[in-house]
PDB file of C-alpha atoms in Angstrom:
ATOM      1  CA  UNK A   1     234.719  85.746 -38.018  1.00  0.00           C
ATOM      2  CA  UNK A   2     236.703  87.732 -40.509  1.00  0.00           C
ATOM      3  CA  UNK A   3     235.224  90.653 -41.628  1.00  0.00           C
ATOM      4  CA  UNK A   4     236.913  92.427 -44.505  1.00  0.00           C
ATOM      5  CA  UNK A   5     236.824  96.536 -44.748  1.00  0.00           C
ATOM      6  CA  UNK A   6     235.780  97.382 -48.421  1.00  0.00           C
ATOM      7  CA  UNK A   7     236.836 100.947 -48.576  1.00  0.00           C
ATOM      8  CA  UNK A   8     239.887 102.961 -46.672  1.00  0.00           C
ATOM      9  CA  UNK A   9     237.285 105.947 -45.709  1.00  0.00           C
ATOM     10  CA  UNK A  10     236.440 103.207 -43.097  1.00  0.00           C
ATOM     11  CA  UNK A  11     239.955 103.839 -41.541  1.00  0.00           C
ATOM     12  CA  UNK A  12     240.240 107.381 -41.806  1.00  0.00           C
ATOM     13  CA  UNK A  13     240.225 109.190 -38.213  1.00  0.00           C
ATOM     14  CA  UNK A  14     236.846 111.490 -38.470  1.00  0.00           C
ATOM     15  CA  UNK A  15     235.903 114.307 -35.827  1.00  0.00           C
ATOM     16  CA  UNK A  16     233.221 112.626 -33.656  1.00  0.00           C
ATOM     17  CA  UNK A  17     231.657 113.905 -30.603  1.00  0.00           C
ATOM     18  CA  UNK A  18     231.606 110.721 -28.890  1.00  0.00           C
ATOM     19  CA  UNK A  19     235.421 110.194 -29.484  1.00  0.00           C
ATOM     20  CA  UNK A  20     237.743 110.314 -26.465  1.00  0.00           C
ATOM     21  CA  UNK A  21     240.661 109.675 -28.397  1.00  0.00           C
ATOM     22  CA  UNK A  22     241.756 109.342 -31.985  1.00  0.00           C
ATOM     23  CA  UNK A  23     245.363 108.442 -33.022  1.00  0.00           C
ATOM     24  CA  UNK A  24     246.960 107.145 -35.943  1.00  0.00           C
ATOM     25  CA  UNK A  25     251.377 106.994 -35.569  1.00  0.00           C
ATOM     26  CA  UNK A  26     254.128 105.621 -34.062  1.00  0.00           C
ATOM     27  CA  UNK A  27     253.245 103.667 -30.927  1.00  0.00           C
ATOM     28  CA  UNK A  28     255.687 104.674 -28.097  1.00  0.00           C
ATOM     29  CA  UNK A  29     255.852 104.065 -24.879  1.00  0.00           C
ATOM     30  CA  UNK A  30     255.703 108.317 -24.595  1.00  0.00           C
ATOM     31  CA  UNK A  31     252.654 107.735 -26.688  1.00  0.00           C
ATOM     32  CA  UNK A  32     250.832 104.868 -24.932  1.00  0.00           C
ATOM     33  CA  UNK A  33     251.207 106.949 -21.290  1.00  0.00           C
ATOM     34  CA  UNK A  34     250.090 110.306 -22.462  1.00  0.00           C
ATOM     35  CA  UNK A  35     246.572 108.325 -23.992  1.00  0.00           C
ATOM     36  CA  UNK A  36     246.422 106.105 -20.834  1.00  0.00           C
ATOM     37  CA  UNK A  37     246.679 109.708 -19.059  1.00  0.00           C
ATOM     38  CA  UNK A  38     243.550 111.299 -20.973  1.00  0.00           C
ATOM     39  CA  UNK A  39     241.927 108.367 -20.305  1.00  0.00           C
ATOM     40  CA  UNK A  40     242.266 108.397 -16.658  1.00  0.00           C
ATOM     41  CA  UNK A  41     241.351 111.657 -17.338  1.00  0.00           C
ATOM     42  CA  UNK A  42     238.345 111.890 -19.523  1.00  0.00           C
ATOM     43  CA  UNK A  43     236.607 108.860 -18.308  1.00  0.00           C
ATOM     44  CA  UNK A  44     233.742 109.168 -15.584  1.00  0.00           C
ATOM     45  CA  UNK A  45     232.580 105.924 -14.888  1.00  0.00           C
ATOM     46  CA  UNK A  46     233.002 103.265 -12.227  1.00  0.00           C
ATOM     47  CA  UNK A  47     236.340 102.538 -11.468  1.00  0.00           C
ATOM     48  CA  UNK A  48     236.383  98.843 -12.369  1.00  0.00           C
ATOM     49  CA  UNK A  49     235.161 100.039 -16.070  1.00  0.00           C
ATOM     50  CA  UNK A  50     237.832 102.486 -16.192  1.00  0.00           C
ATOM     51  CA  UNK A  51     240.237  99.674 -15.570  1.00  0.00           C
ATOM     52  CA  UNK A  52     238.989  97.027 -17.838  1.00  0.00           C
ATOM     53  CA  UNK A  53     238.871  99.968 -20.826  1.00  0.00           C
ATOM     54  CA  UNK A  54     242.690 100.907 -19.421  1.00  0.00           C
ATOM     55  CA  UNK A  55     243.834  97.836 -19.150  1.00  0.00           C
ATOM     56  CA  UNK A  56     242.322  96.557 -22.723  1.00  0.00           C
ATOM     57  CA  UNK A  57     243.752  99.777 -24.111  1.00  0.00           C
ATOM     58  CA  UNK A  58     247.243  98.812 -22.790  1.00  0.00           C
ATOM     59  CA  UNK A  59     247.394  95.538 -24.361  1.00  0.00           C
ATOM     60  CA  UNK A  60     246.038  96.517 -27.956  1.00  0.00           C
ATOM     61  CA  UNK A  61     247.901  99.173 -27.890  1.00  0.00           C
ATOM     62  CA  UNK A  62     251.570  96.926 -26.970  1.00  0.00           C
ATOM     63  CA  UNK A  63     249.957  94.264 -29.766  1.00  0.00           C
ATOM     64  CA  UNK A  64     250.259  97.253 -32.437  1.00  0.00           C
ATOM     65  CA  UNK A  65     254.099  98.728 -30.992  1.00  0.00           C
ATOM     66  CA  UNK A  66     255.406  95.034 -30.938  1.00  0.00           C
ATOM     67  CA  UNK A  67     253.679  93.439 -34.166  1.00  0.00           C
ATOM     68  CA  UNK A  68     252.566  96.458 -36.401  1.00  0.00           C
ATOM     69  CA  UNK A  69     254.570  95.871 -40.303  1.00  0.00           C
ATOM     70  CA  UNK A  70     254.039  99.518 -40.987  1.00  0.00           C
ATOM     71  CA  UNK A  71     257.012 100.752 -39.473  1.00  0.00           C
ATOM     72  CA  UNK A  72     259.154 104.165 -39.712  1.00  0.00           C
ATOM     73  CA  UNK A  73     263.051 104.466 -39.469  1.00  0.00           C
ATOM     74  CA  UNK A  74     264.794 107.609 -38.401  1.00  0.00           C
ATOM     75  CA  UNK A  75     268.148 108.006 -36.549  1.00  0.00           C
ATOM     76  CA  UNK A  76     268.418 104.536 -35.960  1.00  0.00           C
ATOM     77  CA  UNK A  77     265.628 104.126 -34.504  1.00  0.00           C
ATOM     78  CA  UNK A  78     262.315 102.255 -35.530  1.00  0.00           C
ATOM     79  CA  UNK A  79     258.924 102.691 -34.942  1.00  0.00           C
ATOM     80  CA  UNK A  80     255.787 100.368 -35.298  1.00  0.00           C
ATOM     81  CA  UNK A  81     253.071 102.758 -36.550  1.00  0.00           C
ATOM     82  CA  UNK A  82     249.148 101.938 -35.757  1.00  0.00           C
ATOM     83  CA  UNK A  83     245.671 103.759 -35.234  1.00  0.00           C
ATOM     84  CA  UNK A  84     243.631 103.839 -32.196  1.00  0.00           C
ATOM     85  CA  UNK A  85     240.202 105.284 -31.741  1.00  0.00           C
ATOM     86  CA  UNK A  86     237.783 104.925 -28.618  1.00  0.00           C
ATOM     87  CA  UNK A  87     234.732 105.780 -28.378  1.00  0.00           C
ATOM     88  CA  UNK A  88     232.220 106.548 -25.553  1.00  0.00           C
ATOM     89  CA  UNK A  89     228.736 105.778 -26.129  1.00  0.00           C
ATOM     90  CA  UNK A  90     225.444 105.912 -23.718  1.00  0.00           C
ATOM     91  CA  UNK A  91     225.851 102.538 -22.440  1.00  0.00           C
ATOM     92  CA  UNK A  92     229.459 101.062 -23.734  1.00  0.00           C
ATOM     93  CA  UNK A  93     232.899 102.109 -24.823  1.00  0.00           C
ATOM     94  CA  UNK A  94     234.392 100.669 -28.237  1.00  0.00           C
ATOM     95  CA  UNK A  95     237.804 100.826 -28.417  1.00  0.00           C
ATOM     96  CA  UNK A  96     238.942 100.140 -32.718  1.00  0.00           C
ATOM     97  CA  UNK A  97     242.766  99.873 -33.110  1.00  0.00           C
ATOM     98  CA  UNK A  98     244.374  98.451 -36.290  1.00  0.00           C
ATOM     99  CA  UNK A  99     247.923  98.114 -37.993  1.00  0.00           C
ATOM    100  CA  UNK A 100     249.542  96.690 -41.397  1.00  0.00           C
ATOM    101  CA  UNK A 101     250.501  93.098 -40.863  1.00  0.00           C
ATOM    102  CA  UNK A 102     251.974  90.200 -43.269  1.00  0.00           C
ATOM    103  CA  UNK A 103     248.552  88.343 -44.953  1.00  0.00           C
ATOM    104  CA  UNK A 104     249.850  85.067 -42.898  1.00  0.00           C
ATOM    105  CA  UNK A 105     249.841  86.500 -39.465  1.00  0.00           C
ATOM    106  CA  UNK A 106     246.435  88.296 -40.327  1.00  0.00           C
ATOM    107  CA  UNK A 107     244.757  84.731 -40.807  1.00  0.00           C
ATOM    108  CA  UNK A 108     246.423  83.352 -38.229  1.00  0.00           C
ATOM    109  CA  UNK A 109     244.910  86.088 -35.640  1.00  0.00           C
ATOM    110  CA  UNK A 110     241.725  85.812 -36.949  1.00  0.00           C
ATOM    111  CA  UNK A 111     241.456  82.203 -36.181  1.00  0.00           C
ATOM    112  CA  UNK A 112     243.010  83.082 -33.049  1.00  0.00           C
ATOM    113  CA  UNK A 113     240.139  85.402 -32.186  1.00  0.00           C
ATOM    114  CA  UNK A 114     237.224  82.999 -33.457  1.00  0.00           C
ATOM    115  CA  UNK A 115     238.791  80.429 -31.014  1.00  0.00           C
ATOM    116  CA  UNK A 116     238.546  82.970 -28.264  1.00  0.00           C
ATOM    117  CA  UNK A 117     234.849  84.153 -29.735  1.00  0.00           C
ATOM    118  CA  UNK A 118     233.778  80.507 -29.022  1.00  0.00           C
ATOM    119  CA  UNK A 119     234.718  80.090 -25.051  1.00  0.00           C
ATOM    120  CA  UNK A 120     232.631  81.596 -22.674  1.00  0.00           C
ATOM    121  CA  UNK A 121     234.757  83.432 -19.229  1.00  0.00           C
ATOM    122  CA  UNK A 122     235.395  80.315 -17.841  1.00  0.00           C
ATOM    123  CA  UNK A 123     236.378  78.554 -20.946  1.00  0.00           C
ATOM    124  CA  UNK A 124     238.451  81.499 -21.416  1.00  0.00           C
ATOM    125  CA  UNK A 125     240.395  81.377 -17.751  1.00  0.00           C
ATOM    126  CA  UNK A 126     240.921  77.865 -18.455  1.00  0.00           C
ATOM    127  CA  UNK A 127     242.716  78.693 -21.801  1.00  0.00           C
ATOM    128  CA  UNK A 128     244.716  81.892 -20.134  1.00  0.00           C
ATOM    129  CA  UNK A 129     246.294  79.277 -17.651  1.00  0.00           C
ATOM    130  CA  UNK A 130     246.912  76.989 -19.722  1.00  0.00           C
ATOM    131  CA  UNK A 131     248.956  79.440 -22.081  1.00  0.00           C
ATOM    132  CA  UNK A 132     250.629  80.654 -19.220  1.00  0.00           C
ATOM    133  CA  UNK A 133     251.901  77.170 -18.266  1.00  0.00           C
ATOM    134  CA  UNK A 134     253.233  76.340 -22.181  1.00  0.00           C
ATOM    135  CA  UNK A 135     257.256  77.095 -23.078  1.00  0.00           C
ATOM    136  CA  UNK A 136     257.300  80.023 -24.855  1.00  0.00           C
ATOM    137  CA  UNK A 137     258.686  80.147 -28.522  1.00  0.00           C
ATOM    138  CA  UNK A 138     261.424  82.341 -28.328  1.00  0.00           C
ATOM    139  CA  UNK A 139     260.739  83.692 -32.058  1.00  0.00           C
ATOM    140  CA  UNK A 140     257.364  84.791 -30.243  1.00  0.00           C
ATOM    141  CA  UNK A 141     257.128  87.925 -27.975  1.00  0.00           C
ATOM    142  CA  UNK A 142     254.359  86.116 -26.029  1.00  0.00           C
ATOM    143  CA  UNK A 143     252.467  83.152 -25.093  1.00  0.00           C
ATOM    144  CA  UNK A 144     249.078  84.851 -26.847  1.00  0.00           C
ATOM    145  CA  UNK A 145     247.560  85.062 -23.465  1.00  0.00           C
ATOM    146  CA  UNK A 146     246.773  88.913 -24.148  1.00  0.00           C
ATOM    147  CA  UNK A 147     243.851  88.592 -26.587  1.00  0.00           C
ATOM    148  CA  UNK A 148     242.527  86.249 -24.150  1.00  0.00           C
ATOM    149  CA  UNK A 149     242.826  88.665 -21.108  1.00  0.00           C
ATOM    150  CA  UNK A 150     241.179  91.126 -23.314  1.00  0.00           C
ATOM    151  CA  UNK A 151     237.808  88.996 -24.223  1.00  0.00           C
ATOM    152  CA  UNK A 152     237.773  88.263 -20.579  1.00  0.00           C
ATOM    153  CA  UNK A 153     237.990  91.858 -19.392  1.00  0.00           C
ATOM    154  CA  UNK A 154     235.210  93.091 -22.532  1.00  0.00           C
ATOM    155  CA  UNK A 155     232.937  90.212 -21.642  1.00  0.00           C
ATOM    156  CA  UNK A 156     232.245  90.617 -25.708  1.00  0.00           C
ATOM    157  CA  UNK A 157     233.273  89.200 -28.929  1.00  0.00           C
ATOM    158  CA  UNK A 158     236.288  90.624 -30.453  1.00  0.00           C
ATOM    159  CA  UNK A 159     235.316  91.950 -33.733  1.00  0.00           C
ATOM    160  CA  UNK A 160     238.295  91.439 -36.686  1.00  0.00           C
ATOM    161  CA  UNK A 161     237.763  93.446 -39.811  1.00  0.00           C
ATOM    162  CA  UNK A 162     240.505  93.571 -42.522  1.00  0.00           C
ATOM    163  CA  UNK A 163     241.484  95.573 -45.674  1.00  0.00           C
ATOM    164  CA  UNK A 164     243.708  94.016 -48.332  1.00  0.00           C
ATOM    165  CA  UNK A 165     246.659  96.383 -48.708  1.00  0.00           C
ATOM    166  CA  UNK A 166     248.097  94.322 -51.498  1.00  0.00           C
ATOM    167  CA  UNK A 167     249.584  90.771 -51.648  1.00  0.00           C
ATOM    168  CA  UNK A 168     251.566  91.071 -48.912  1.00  0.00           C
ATOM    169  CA  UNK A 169     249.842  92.747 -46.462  1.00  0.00           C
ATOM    170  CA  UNK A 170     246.329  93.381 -44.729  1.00  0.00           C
ATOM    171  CA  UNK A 171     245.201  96.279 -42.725  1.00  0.00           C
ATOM    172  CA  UNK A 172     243.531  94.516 -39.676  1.00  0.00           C
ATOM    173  CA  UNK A 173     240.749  96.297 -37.144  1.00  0.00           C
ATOM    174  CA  UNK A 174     239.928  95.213 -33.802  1.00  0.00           C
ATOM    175  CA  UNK A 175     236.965  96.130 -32.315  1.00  0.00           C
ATOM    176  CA  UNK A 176     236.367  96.122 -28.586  1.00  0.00           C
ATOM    177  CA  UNK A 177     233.234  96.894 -26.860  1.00  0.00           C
ATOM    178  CA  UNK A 178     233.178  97.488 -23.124  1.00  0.00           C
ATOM    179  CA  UNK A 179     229.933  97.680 -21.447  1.00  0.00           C
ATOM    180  CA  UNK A 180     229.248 100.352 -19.086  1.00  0.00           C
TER     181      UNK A 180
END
């Protein structure tokens, strides 16, 4: 279900105790290793949560560097820009990432994550080898198997907020929760 953010305070990166990291930039691979490091790091849990919330992390955070429309040029170079907070709470992590995309893909993910919502894990292997067996499109990047992979490895919804930036774009929110 598409939620929509009514105010940009929502999105603003606060000081909290219970954050383990808060980002908002480019996404690099320079940046993506030196949060999976702290991470490793600052997480001191079981290791198979410490892999799902790595491995979750990894794929949200490639979404943002590959599909992010807020993007920064410099030396000819180009950079996808997105925000990335996780949290650590007494019995759960939530990891919230988010980027600028065009209104049409926004809607489009949305629907993609209700679809995913809907399956229980089973449903939701089925559906992950399934995509893995289609042709890719070669205008696409991937076969959409890594929203899947991440409601499998949560075991929760995925939670899709948006704020309208305009008529072109939407800033959309994912939120992940990760039991302990």
């Amino acid at each position: 279900m598409l939620r929509y953010v009514t105010n940009y305070d929502q999105l603003l990166i606060k000081k909290d105790p219970e954050s383990l990291v808060s980002y908002k930039g480019p996404i690099t691979p320079s940046v993506i290793a030196a949060i999976s490091e702290q991470l490793r790091e600052e997480v001191n849990i079981s290791e198979k949560v410490t892999n799902r919330l790595f491995s979750i992390f990894i794929e949200l955070a490639q979404n943002m560097q590959y599909y992010s429309s807020e993007v920064i040029r410099y030396a000819k170079e180009e950079e996808r820009i997105g925000w990335i907070q996780i949290f650590e709470k007494a019995d759960r992590y939530e990891l919230n990432c988010g980027n600028a995309l065009e209104q049409g893909k926004v809607q489009k993910l949305a629907k993609h994550c209700d679809v995913i919502n809907q399956l229980n894990r089973d449903e939701l292997r089925k559906l992950k080898r399934e995509r893995r067996r289609t042709k890719l499109d070669k205008a696409k990047k991937g076969a959409g198997i890594g929203l899947v992979q991440v409601a499998i490895l949560a075991g929760n919804p995925l939670e899709v907020n948006t704020l309208n930036l305009g008529k072109k774009y939407s800033y959309i929110v994912l939120k992940i929760t990760i039991n302990k």
